[in-house]
């Protein structure tokens, strides 16, 4: 049992006091201050005590040596070689090329392109193209040859903060109104018909792009268009674009100025001159919002249209909202939109779609009230892409091509397009529902396939049908690099049935439609095969309408049958 020193002290004081109490008698003891121990009263133990030792041992250095004995060896390591990646030589690019081709129906194809480097930043280009055929379609009584020629000159400049270009061009197209029904026109009259028709066009324009400027870009274009039946048309468009960052977002504003003026002195059943003139001014603004996988475009457009010939004007407002969302990266992208616009039609654009028009067709803008669509696109696998879309579109004053009746007047006094062999333009309010689907196959670096199809349902207001609009369209494109020298391609397009005006009754002196005509659907197969001798010279063979079907794209206008063409392309640089 351990007894500490404090207990000993207490016992000592107790017995001592008891002794003094016996000798001195009773006393009063006053405690002035209790005992309060402090840290200084305790002794601290050193963690590292000092060691006192009279014997000091001295460290002796260790000395050692290696006994080296040479060993004979026959091993000789081989020198390593770094693995290299096989590099494909980039193709040689040339500034000029010329293509010539000839085929059946005495067809000819010619292209020439030249790019001249004026300075390190400026270039001048020339492009000439010609496509023609002398005709010879089975069952056609009139001349059916055609040709299309265009020359374009352009000048461009690329600087650090400014890119601009200008172009000037001329076009000449020749067609024939050969769609005459043999049962309505006698052979004697057919021999006196000259169905040839020419279109002429001259245009000039330019485009400018700024970097880090208030104006993002601007473009301007003027075109004169006319024919050999005294029709002429002038069109001027100017479209500047502003881009302003606001709060980390981009604010786009497009200004549209579109002026159209034209006239024609000839039209079936109307000897007066037809004039038209429209001034359209539009402002389209949108805010682009980017949030991770979401892209949102919020905007609207407002147009003011003035018809000076009829002293009529109107204001049109359209939504312009689009959105896309990457739900699963590149594999699934959902998108939707609600858009509209005021689209100005022109005689030039109509003839590009249907060259067999009657001079003096009516021209008016189309009010595309809205176009609502929803779809999805992306990849099924790393080599298969897809795109699907469902769309509903409402349009007012939508142009429709319709066959014109024969003029019941004296045959010799009729113009060459008044034998039921031309087309007029009528306007109607049309609603369209369409479903679209597309697949892209990147089989490998050499083979690429694309298949798409679209189905249409139309609803008209005044017209019986949506004239000459197909109910179905499909297309297949294939490109195949067979070897380094050989290449091939194919194109198959299918167009469904169309409705058009049919036979007419002239008993009352006024043409009355007896029965509408349904144009059959058709399939057109095209293919090409080529061989490349070197970087400069290659030859090709092309086949068009390989099924040989003289289908009718327009009523009473059968197309050329099976066509084959062969030619060559040569690339070069001047002075080399």
Coordinates of C-alpha atoms in Angstrom, one line a residue:
X1 CA 0.0 0.0 0.0
X2 CA 1.4 3.3 -1.0
X3 CA 1.2 6.4 1.4
X4 CA 1.9 9.7 -0.1
X5 CA 3.8 12.6 1.7
X6 CA 0.7 14.7 2.2
X7 CA -0.9 12.1 4.4
X8 CA 2.3 11.9 6.5
X9 CA 2.2 15.7 7.0
X10 CA -1.4 15.7 8.0
X11 CA -0.8 12.9 10.5
X12 CA 2.2 14.7 11.9
X13 CA 0.3 18.0 12.4
X14 CA -2.6 16.1 14.0
X15 CA -0.4 14.4 16.7
X16 CA 1.6 17.6 17.2
X17 CA -1.4 19.7 17.8
X18 CA -2.9 17.1 20.1
X19 CA 0.4 17.2 22.2
X20 CA 0.4 21.1 22.3
X21 CA -3.2 21.1 23.3
X22 CA -2.4 18.9 26.3
X23 CA 0.4 21.2 27.4
X24 CA -0.9 24.7 26.5
X25 CA -4.5 24.3 26.7
X26 CA -7.1 25.2 24.1
X27 CA -6.1 27.5 21.2
X28 CA -7.8 28.9 18.1
X29 CA -6.1 28.2 14.8
X30 CA -7.0 30.6 11.9
X31 CA -6.2 29.5 8.3
X32 CA -5.2 32.5 6.4
X33 CA -4.8 31.0 3.0
X34 CA -5.4 27.5 1.7
X35 CA -2.5 25.8 0.1
X36 CA -2.5 26.1 -3.7
X37 CA 0.1 24.1 -5.5
X38 CA 1.6 25.5 -8.7
X39 CA 3.4 23.9 -11.7
X40 CA 6.7 25.2 -10.6
X41 CA 6.5 23.0 -7.5
X42 CA 6.7 19.9 -9.6
X43 CA 9.9 18.6 -11.1
X44 CA 9.8 18.0 -15.0
X45 CA 11.3 14.8 -16.3
X46 CA 13.5 15.3 -19.3
X47 CA 12.5 13.4 -22.3
X48 CA 16.1 13.1 -23.5
X49 CA 18.1 12.6 -20.4
X50 CA 21.8 13.4 -20.5
X51 CA 23.9 10.3 -20.4
X52 CA 27.2 10.4 -18.6
X53 CA 29.5 7.7 -19.8
X54 CA 33.2 7.5 -19.3
X55 CA 33.6 5.1 -22.2
X56 CA 33.4 6.7 -25.7
X57 CA 33.5 4.3 -28.6
X58 CA 34.9 5.6 -31.8
X59 CA 33.4 4.5 -35.2
X60 CA 35.9 2.8 -37.5
X61 CA 35.6 3.4 -41.2
X62 CA 34.7 0.4 -43.3
X63 CA 36.9 -0.2 -46.4
X64 CA 35.8 -2.6 -49.2
X65 CA 36.7 -3.3 -52.8
X66 CA 35.0 -5.2 -55.8
X67 CA 37.0 -7.8 -57.6
X68 CA 35.9 -7.3 -61.2
X69 CA 36.3 -10.2 -63.6
X70 CA 35.5 -9.7 -67.4
X71 CA 32.9 -12.2 -68.8
X72 CA 32.8 -13.1 -72.4
X73 CA 29.4 -12.6 -74.1
X74 CA 28.1 -13.2 -77.7
X75 CA 24.8 -11.2 -77.2
X76 CA 24.5 -8.3 -79.6
X77 CA 21.3 -6.2 -79.2
X78 CA 19.6 -5.2 -82.5
X79 CA 19.0 -1.5 -83.1
X80 CA 15.3 -0.6 -82.6
X81 CA 13.3 1.1 -85.4
X82 CA 10.4 3.5 -84.6
X83 CA 7.1 2.4 -86.1
X84 CA 5.9 4.9 -88.8
X85 CA 2.3 5.7 -89.7
X86 CA 1.7 5.3 -93.4
X87 CA 0.9 8.8 -94.7
X88 CA -1.4 9.3 -97.7
X89 CA -0.1 11.9 -100.1
X90 CA -2.6 14.8 -100.2
X91 CA -4.2 15.2 -103.6
X92 CA -2.8 17.9 -105.9
X93 CA -5.1 20.9 -106.2
X94 CA -5.2 22.7 -109.5
X95 CA -6.5 26.1 -110.3
X96 CA -8.2 25.2 -113.6
X97 CA -10.1 22.4 -115.2
X98 CA -12.0 21.6 -118.3
X99 CA -14.7 19.0 -118.9
X100 CA -16.1 17.8 -122.2
X101 CA -18.6 15.1 -122.8
X102 CA -20.8 13.9 -125.7
X103 CA -23.7 11.4 -125.9
X104 CA -26.9 10.1 -127.4
X105 CA -29.5 12.5 -128.7
X106 CA -26.5 14.6 -129.8
X107 CA -26.1 15.8 -126.3
X108 CA -23.1 17.9 -125.2
X109 CA -21.6 18.9 -121.8
X110 CA -18.9 21.5 -121.4
X111 CA -17.4 23.0 -118.3
X112 CA -14.5 25.4 -117.8
X113 CA -13.2 26.8 -114.5
X114 CA -10.2 29.0 -113.9
X115 CA -9.0 30.6 -110.7
X116 CA -6.4 33.3 -111.1
X117 CA -4.4 34.5 -108.1
X118 CA -4.1 38.3 -108.4
X119 CA -2.4 38.9 -105.0
X120 CA -1.9 36.8 -101.9
X121 CA -5.4 37.8 -100.7
X122 CA -7.3 38.4 -104.0
X123 CA -8.5 35.9 -106.6
X124 CA -10.4 36.2 -109.9
X125 CA -12.5 33.3 -111.1
X126 CA -14.2 32.3 -114.4
X127 CA -16.8 29.6 -114.7
X128 CA -18.5 28.5 -117.9
X129 CA -21.0 25.7 -118.2
X130 CA -23.1 24.4 -121.2
X131 CA -25.6 21.5 -121.4
X132 CA -27.6 20.7 -124.5
X133 CA -29.3 18.0 -126.5
X134 CA -30.8 18.0 -130.0
X135 CA -33.8 16.0 -129.0
X136 CA -35.6 13.2 -130.8
X137 CA -38.1 12.0 -128.3
X138 CA -40.4 9.2 -129.6
X139 CA -43.9 10.4 -130.5
X140 CA -43.1 14.2 -130.4
X141 CA -44.2 16.1 -133.5
X142 CA -42.4 19.4 -132.8
X143 CA -38.8 20.3 -132.2
X144 CA -37.7 19.2 -128.7
X145 CA -34.1 20.3 -128.5
X146 CA -32.8 22.4 -125.6
X147 CA -29.6 24.0 -124.2
X148 CA -28.6 25.8 -121.1
X149 CA -25.5 28.1 -121.0
X150 CA -24.1 30.2 -118.2
X151 CA -21.0 32.3 -117.7
X152 CA -20.0 33.6 -114.3
X153 CA -17.1 36.0 -113.4
X154 CA -16.2 36.5 -109.7
X155 CA -13.6 38.5 -107.7
X156 CA -12.9 37.8 -104.1
X157 CA -10.6 39.1 -101.4
X158 CA -9.8 37.6 -98.0
X159 CA -8.1 39.9 -95.4
X160 CA -7.7 39.5 -91.6
X161 CA -10.9 41.2 -90.6
X162 CA -12.7 41.6 -93.9
X163 CA -13.9 39.1 -96.6
X164 CA -15.7 40.2 -99.7
X165 CA -16.6 39.0 -103.2
X166 CA -18.4 40.2 -106.2
X167 CA -19.8 38.3 -109.2
X168 CA -21.3 39.0 -112.6
X169 CA -23.0 36.5 -114.9
X170 CA -25.1 35.9 -118.0
X171 CA -27.5 33.0 -118.8
X172 CA -29.1 31.8 -122.0
X173 CA -31.6 29.0 -122.0
X174 CA -33.5 27.6 -125.0
X175 CA -36.6 25.4 -124.8
X176 CA -39.4 24.3 -127.1
X177 CA -43.2 24.1 -126.4
X178 CA -43.3 20.6 -127.9
X179 CA -46.2 19.2 -125.7
X180 CA -48.9 19.5 -128.4
X181 CA -51.6 16.8 -128.4
X182 CA -51.7 15.2 -131.8
X183 CA -55.4 14.5 -131.7
X184 CA -56.2 18.2 -131.3
X185 CA -53.9 19.8 -133.9
X186 CA -53.7 18.7 -137.5
X187 CA -50.4 17.9 -139.2
X188 CA -50.7 21.0 -141.5
X189 CA -50.9 23.3 -138.5
X190 CA -48.1 21.5 -136.6
X191 CA -45.8 22.1 -139.5
X192 CA -46.4 25.9 -139.2
X193 CA -45.7 26.0 -135.4
X194 CA -42.4 27.4 -134.3
X195 CA -42.2 26.2 -130.6
X196 CA -38.8 27.7 -129.8
X197 CA -38.5 29.9 -126.7
X198 CA -35.5 31.7 -125.3
X199 CA -34.7 33.0 -121.8
X200 CA -32.0 35.6 -121.1
X201 CA -30.6 36.7 -117.7
X202 CA -27.9 39.1 -116.5
X203 CA -27.0 39.4 -112.9
X204 CA -24.5 41.2 -110.6
X205 CA -24.0 41.1 -106.9
X206 CA -21.6 41.0 -104.0
X207 CA -21.2 39.9 -100.4
X208 CA -19.1 41.3 -97.5
X209 CA -18.3 39.8 -94.1
X210 CA -16.8 41.6 -91.2
X211 CA -14.9 40.2 -88.2
X212 CA -15.5 41.7 -84.8
X213 CA -17.9 44.4 -86.2
X214 CA -21.4 45.6 -85.5
X215 CA -22.4 44.4 -89.0
X216 CA -21.8 40.7 -89.4
X217 CA -22.4 40.5 -93.2
X218 CA -24.4 42.0 -96.0
X219 CA -25.3 40.9 -99.5
X220 CA -26.8 42.6 -102.5
X221 CA -27.9 41.2 -105.9
X222 CA -29.5 42.5 -109.0
X223 CA -31.0 40.4 -111.9
X224 CA -32.5 41.3 -115.2
X225 CA -34.6 38.5 -116.8
X226 CA -36.4 38.4 -120.1
X227 CA -37.5 36.2 -123.0
X228 CA -38.1 36.6 -126.7
X229 CA -41.8 37.4 -126.2
X230 CA -41.3 40.9 -124.7
X231 CA -41.3 39.7 -121.1
X232 CA -38.8 41.5 -118.8
X233 CA -38.2 41.5 -115.1
X234 CA -36.0 43.4 -112.7
X235 CA -35.2 42.3 -109.2
X236 CA -33.0 43.9 -106.5
X237 CA -32.4 42.3 -103.1
X238 CA -30.4 43.7 -100.2
X239 CA -29.9 41.8 -97.0
X240 CA -27.6 43.1 -94.2
X241 CA -27.2 41.1 -91.0
X242 CA -26.4 42.5 -87.5
X243 CA -25.0 40.4 -84.7
X244 CA -24.9 41.9 -81.1
X245 CA -23.8 40.0 -78.0
X246 CA -26.2 40.7 -75.1
X247 CA -25.6 39.2 -71.6
X248 CA -23.5 36.4 -73.0
X249 CA -26.0 35.5 -75.7
X250 CA -26.1 36.4 -79.5
X251 CA -28.8 38.7 -80.9
X252 CA -29.2 38.4 -84.6
X253 CA -31.1 41.0 -86.8
X254 CA -31.7 40.5 -90.5
X255 CA -33.0 43.3 -92.7
X256 CA -34.6 42.3 -96.0
X257 CA -35.2 44.7 -98.9
X258 CA -36.7 43.0 -101.9
X259 CA -37.9 45.0 -105.0
X260 CA -39.4 43.3 -108.0
X261 CA -40.7 44.9 -111.2
X262 CA -41.8 43.2 -114.4
X263 CA -44.1 43.3 -117.5
X264 CA -45.3 41.2 -120.4
X265 CA -47.3 42.1 -123.4
X266 CA -48.5 38.6 -124.3
X267 CA -50.9 36.2 -122.5
X268 CA -53.5 33.8 -123.7
X269 CA -56.9 35.5 -124.0
X270 CA -55.5 38.9 -122.9
X271 CA -54.0 41.4 -125.3
X272 CA -53.2 44.0 -122.7
X273 CA -49.8 44.4 -121.1
X274 CA -49.4 42.7 -117.8
X275 CA -47.4 44.7 -115.2
X276 CA -46.4 43.9 -111.6
X277 CA -44.3 45.7 -109.0
X278 CA -43.7 44.7 -105.4
X279 CA -41.6 46.3 -102.6
X280 CA -41.1 44.1 -99.6
X281 CA -39.3 45.3 -96.5
X282 CA -38.7 42.9 -93.6
X283 CA -37.1 42.8 -90.2
X284 CA -36.2 39.4 -88.6
X285 CA -34.7 39.3 -85.1
X286 CA -33.8 36.4 -83.0
X287 CA -32.0 35.6 -79.7
X288 CA -29.7 32.5 -79.7
X289 CA -29.6 30.8 -76.3
X290 CA -27.0 28.1 -75.8
X291 CA -27.3 25.9 -72.6
X292 CA -25.1 22.8 -72.6
X293 CA -27.0 20.4 -74.8
X294 CA -29.9 22.9 -75.6
X295 CA -29.9 25.3 -78.5
X296 CA -32.8 27.7 -78.6
X297 CA -33.5 30.4 -81.2
X298 CA -36.3 32.8 -80.1
X299 CA -37.3 35.2 -82.8
X300 CA -40.0 36.8 -85.0
X301 CA -40.2 38.6 -88.3
X302 CA -42.3 41.4 -89.6
X303 CA -42.8 42.3 -93.3
X304 CA -44.3 45.3 -95.1
X305 CA -45.4 44.6 -98.7
X306 CA -46.5 47.2 -101.1
X307 CA -48.1 46.3 -104.5
X308 CA -47.7 49.5 -106.5
X309 CA -49.7 48.3 -109.5
X310 CA -52.8 47.7 -107.5
X311 CA -52.1 50.3 -104.8
X312 CA -52.3 47.6 -102.1
X313 CA -50.2 47.0 -99.0
X314 CA -50.1 44.8 -96.0
X315 CA -48.2 44.0 -92.8
X316 CA -47.3 40.4 -92.1
X317 CA -45.9 39.0 -88.8
X318 CA -44.3 35.5 -88.5
X319 CA -42.9 33.4 -85.7
X320 CA -39.3 32.2 -86.1
X321 CA -38.6 29.8 -83.2
X322 CA -36.4 26.8 -83.4
X323 CA -34.9 24.5 -80.7
X324 CA -32.7 21.4 -80.6
X325 CA -31.7 19.2 -77.6
X326 CA -29.0 16.6 -77.5
X327 CA -30.7 14.0 -75.3
X328 CA -28.0 11.3 -75.9
X329 CA -25.1 13.1 -77.5
X330 CA -24.8 12.5 -81.2
X331 CA -27.1 9.5 -81.1
X332 CA -30.3 11.3 -80.4
X333 CA -31.0 15.0 -81.1
X334 CA -34.5 16.2 -80.9
X335 CA -35.5 19.4 -82.8
X336 CA -38.6 21.4 -83.4
X337 CA -39.6 24.7 -85.0
X338 CA -42.3 27.2 -85.8
X339 CA -41.4 29.5 -88.7
X340 CA -42.9 31.6 -91.4
X341 CA -42.0 34.1 -94.0
X342 CA -43.1 36.3 -96.9
X343 CA -41.6 34.7 -100.0
X344 CA -41.5 36.8 -103.2
X345 CA -42.1 34.7 -106.3
X346 CA -40.6 35.8 -109.7
X347 CA -40.9 34.8 -113.3
X348 CA -37.3 33.8 -113.3
X349 CA -37.8 31.3 -110.5
X350 CA -40.9 29.9 -112.1
X351 CA -39.1 29.2 -115.4
X352 CA -36.3 27.4 -113.5
X353 CA -38.8 25.0 -112.1
X354 CA -41.0 24.7 -115.3
X355 CA -39.5 26.1 -118.5
X356 CA -42.7 25.5 -120.5
X357 CA -44.7 28.5 -119.0
X358 CA -47.0 30.9 -120.8
X359 CA -45.5 34.4 -121.1
X360 CA -47.2 36.8 -118.8
X361 CA -48.0 34.5 -115.9
X362 CA -49.3 36.1 -112.7
X363 CA -46.7 37.1 -110.2
X364 CA -47.5 37.6 -106.4
X365 CA -45.7 36.9 -103.1
X366 CA -46.6 33.8 -101.1
X367 CA -47.7 34.2 -97.5
X368 CA -46.2 31.2 -95.7
X369 CA -48.2 31.8 -92.5
X370 CA -46.4 29.1 -90.5
X371 CA -44.4 26.0 -90.8
X372 CA -44.5 23.8 -87.7
X373 CA -42.2 20.7 -87.5
X374 CA -40.8 18.3 -85.0
X375 CA -38.2 15.6 -85.6
X376 CA -35.2 13.7 -84.4
X377 CA -31.8 13.0 -85.9
X378 CA -28.6 11.4 -84.9
X379 CA -26.7 8.1 -85.2
X380 CA -28.0 4.5 -84.9
X381 CA -24.3 3.3 -85.0
X382 CA -21.0 5.0 -85.6
X383 CA -21.6 4.5 -89.4
X384 CA -25.4 4.9 -89.7
X385 CA -27.1 8.3 -89.3
X386 CA -30.8 9.1 -89.5
X387 CA -33.2 12.0 -89.7
X388 CA -37.0 12.0 -89.3
X389 CA -39.4 14.9 -89.4
X390 CA -43.2 15.5 -89.3
X391 CA -44.3 18.9 -90.7
X392 CA -47.4 20.9 -91.1
X393 CA -47.3 24.0 -93.3
X394 CA -50.0 26.6 -94.1
X395 CA -49.5 28.8 -97.1
X396 CA -51.7 31.5 -98.7
X397 CA -51.2 32.5 -102.4
X398 CA -49.2 29.3 -103.0
X399 CA -48.3 29.0 -106.8
X400 CA -49.5 26.0 -108.7
X401 CA -48.7 25.1 -112.3
X402 CA -51.7 24.1 -114.4
X403 CA -52.0 23.2 -118.1
X404 CA -53.6 25.9 -120.3
X405 CA -56.4 25.1 -122.8
X406 CA -56.0 25.5 -126.5
X407 CA -57.0 28.9 -127.8
X408 CA -60.2 28.4 -129.9
X409 CA -59.2 31.2 -132.2
X410 CA -57.9 30.8 -135.8
X411 CA -54.9 28.4 -135.7
X412 CA -52.6 30.5 -137.8
X413 CA -53.1 33.6 -135.6
X414 CA -52.3 31.7 -132.4
X415 CA -49.0 32.1 -130.6
X416 CA -46.9 28.9 -130.5
X417 CA -47.8 28.4 -126.8
X418 CA -51.6 28.5 -127.3
X419 CA -52.2 24.9 -128.5
X420 CA -52.6 23.5 -125.0
X421 CA -48.8 23.1 -124.8
X422 CA -48.0 25.6 -122.0
X423 CA -48.6 26.1 -118.3
X424 CA -50.1 29.0 -116.3
X425 CA -49.8 29.8 -112.6
X426 CA -52.8 29.8 -110.2
X427 CA -52.7 30.7 -106.6
X428 CA -54.6 29.1 -103.7
X429 CA -54.5 28.6 -100.0
X430 CA -52.8 25.2 -99.4
X431 CA -52.2 23.2 -96.2
X432 CA -49.6 20.5 -96.4
X433 CA -48.8 17.6 -94.0
X434 CA -45.6 15.7 -94.7
X435 CA -43.6 13.0 -93.2
X436 CA -39.8 12.7 -94.0
X437 CA -37.2 10.1 -93.2
X438 CA -33.6 9.7 -94.2
X439 CA -30.7 7.2 -93.5
X440 CA -27.0 7.8 -94.2
X441 CA -24.6 4.8 -94.4
X442 CA -20.9 5.5 -94.1
X443 CA -20.0 1.9 -94.8
X444 CA -16.3 2.7 -95.0
X445 CA -14.1 5.4 -96.4
X446 CA -14.9 4.3 -99.9
X447 CA -18.6 3.7 -99.9
X448 CA -21.4 6.1 -98.9
X449 CA -25.1 5.6 -99.2
X450 CA -28.0 8.0 -98.6
X451 CA -31.7 7.1 -98.7
X452 CA -34.6 9.6 -98.1
X453 CA -38.3 9.6 -98.7
X454 CA -41.2 12.1 -98.0
X455 CA -44.9 11.6 -98.2
X456 CA -47.3 14.6 -98.7
X457 CA -51.0 15.2 -98.0
X458 CA -52.5 18.5 -99.4
X459 CA -55.7 20.4 -98.7
X460 CA -56.7 23.2 -101.0
X461 CA -59.3 26.0 -100.6
X462 CA -60.5 26.9 -104.1
X463 CA -58.7 24.6 -106.5
X464 CA -59.9 21.0 -106.9
X465 CA -56.4 19.6 -106.4
X466 CA -52.9 20.8 -105.5
X467 CA -52.0 20.8 -109.2
X468 CA -48.7 19.1 -110.2
X469 CA -47.6 18.5 -106.6
X470 CA -46.5 14.9 -106.0
X471 CA -47.8 12.8 -103.2
X472 CA -44.5 11.0 -102.7
X473 CA -40.8 11.6 -103.3
X474 CA -37.9 9.3 -102.7
X475 CA -34.2 9.4 -103.5
X476 CA -31.2 7.1 -103.3
X477 CA -27.6 8.4 -103.7
X478 CA -24.5 6.2 -103.7
X479 CA -20.8 7.0 -104.1
X480 CA -18.2 4.3 -104.3
X481 CA -14.4 4.7 -104.6
X482 CA -13.7 1.2 -106.2
X483 CA -10.0 1.5 -106.3
X484 CA -7.5 4.3 -106.2
X485 CA -8.1 4.8 -110.0
X486 CA -11.8 3.7 -110.4
X487 CA -14.8 5.4 -109.0
X488 CA -18.6 5.1 -109.5
X489 CA -21.9 6.5 -108.4
X490 CA -25.6 6.1 -108.8
X491 CA -28.8 8.1 -108.2
X492 CA -32.3 6.8 -108.2
X493 CA -35.2 9.1 -107.6
X494 CA -38.9 8.3 -107.5
X495 CA -41.8 10.8 -107.9
X496 CA -45.3 9.9 -107.1
X497 CA -48.6 10.7 -108.9
X498 CA -49.6 14.3 -109.7
X499 CA -52.9 15.8 -110.8
X500 CA -53.3 18.3 -113.7
X501 CA -56.0 19.8 -115.9
X502 CA -57.0 17.3 -118.6
X503 CA -59.1 17.5 -121.7
X504 CA -61.2 20.6 -122.5
X505 CA -64.6 21.1 -124.2
X506 CA -64.9 24.1 -126.6
X507 CA -68.6 23.5 -127.6
X508 CA -69.7 26.7 -125.9
X509 CA -66.8 28.7 -127.1
X510 CA -65.3 28.8 -123.5
X511 CA -62.8 26.1 -122.5
X512 CA -64.4 23.9 -119.8
X513 CA -62.4 21.1 -118.1
X514 CA -64.0 17.8 -118.9
X515 CA -61.7 15.5 -117.0
X516 CA -58.6 15.9 -114.9
X517 CA -55.5 13.9 -115.8
X518 CA -53.4 11.9 -113.3
X519 CA -49.8 11.8 -114.2
X520 CA -48.2 8.4 -113.4
X521 CA -45.4 8.1 -110.9
X522 CA -42.0 7.4 -112.3
X523 CA -38.6 6.1 -111.5
X524 CA -35.4 7.6 -112.9
X525 CA -32.1 5.7 -112.6
X526 CA -28.8 7.4 -113.2
X527 CA -25.3 6.1 -112.9
X528 CA -21.7 7.1 -113.6
X529 CA -18.3 5.3 -113.9
X530 CA -14.9 7.0 -114.0
X531 CA -11.2 6.2 -114.3
X532 CA -8.5 8.5 -113.0
X533 CA -5.2 8.2 -115.0
X534 CA -3.4 10.7 -112.7
X535 CA -4.0 13.9 -110.8
X536 CA -4.7 15.7 -114.0
X537 CA -6.6 13.5 -116.4
X538 CA -9.7 11.4 -115.8
X539 CA -12.4 9.9 -118.0
X540 CA -16.1 9.2 -117.3
X541 CA -19.2 7.5 -118.6
X542 CA -22.7 8.5 -117.5
X543 CA -26.1 7.0 -118.0
X544 CA -29.4 8.9 -117.5
X545 CA -32.9 7.5 -117.4
X546 CA -31.4 4.0 -117.7
X547 CA -34.8 2.4 -117.4
X548 CA -35.6 4.0 -120.8
X549 CA -39.1 5.2 -119.7
X550 CA -40.3 8.3 -121.5
X551 CA -42.3 9.3 -118.5
X552 CA -44.0 12.7 -118.3
X553 CA -42.7 15.1 -115.8
X554 CA -45.3 17.6 -117.0
X555 CA -48.5 16.8 -118.8
X556 CA -47.9 16.0 -122.5
X557 CA -44.2 16.5 -122.1
X558 CA -42.4 13.1 -122.3
X559 CA -38.7 13.2 -121.4
X560 CA -35.7 11.9 -123.2
X561 CA -35.3 8.1 -123.0
X562 CA -32.1 6.2 -122.2
X563 CA -29.2 8.6 -122.5
X564 CA -25.5 7.7 -122.4
X565 CA -22.6 10.2 -122.3
X566 CA -18.8 9.8 -122.3
X567 CA -16.2 12.4 -121.7
X568 CA -13.0 13.5 -119.9
X569 CA -11.8 16.0 -117.3
X570 CA -8.4 17.7 -117.4
X571 CA -6.9 19.8 -114.6
X572 CA -4.0 22.1 -115.0
X573 CA -2.2 25.2 -113.9
X574 CA -1.2 28.0 -116.2
X575 CA 2.5 28.3 -116.8
X576 CA 3.3 24.8 -115.3

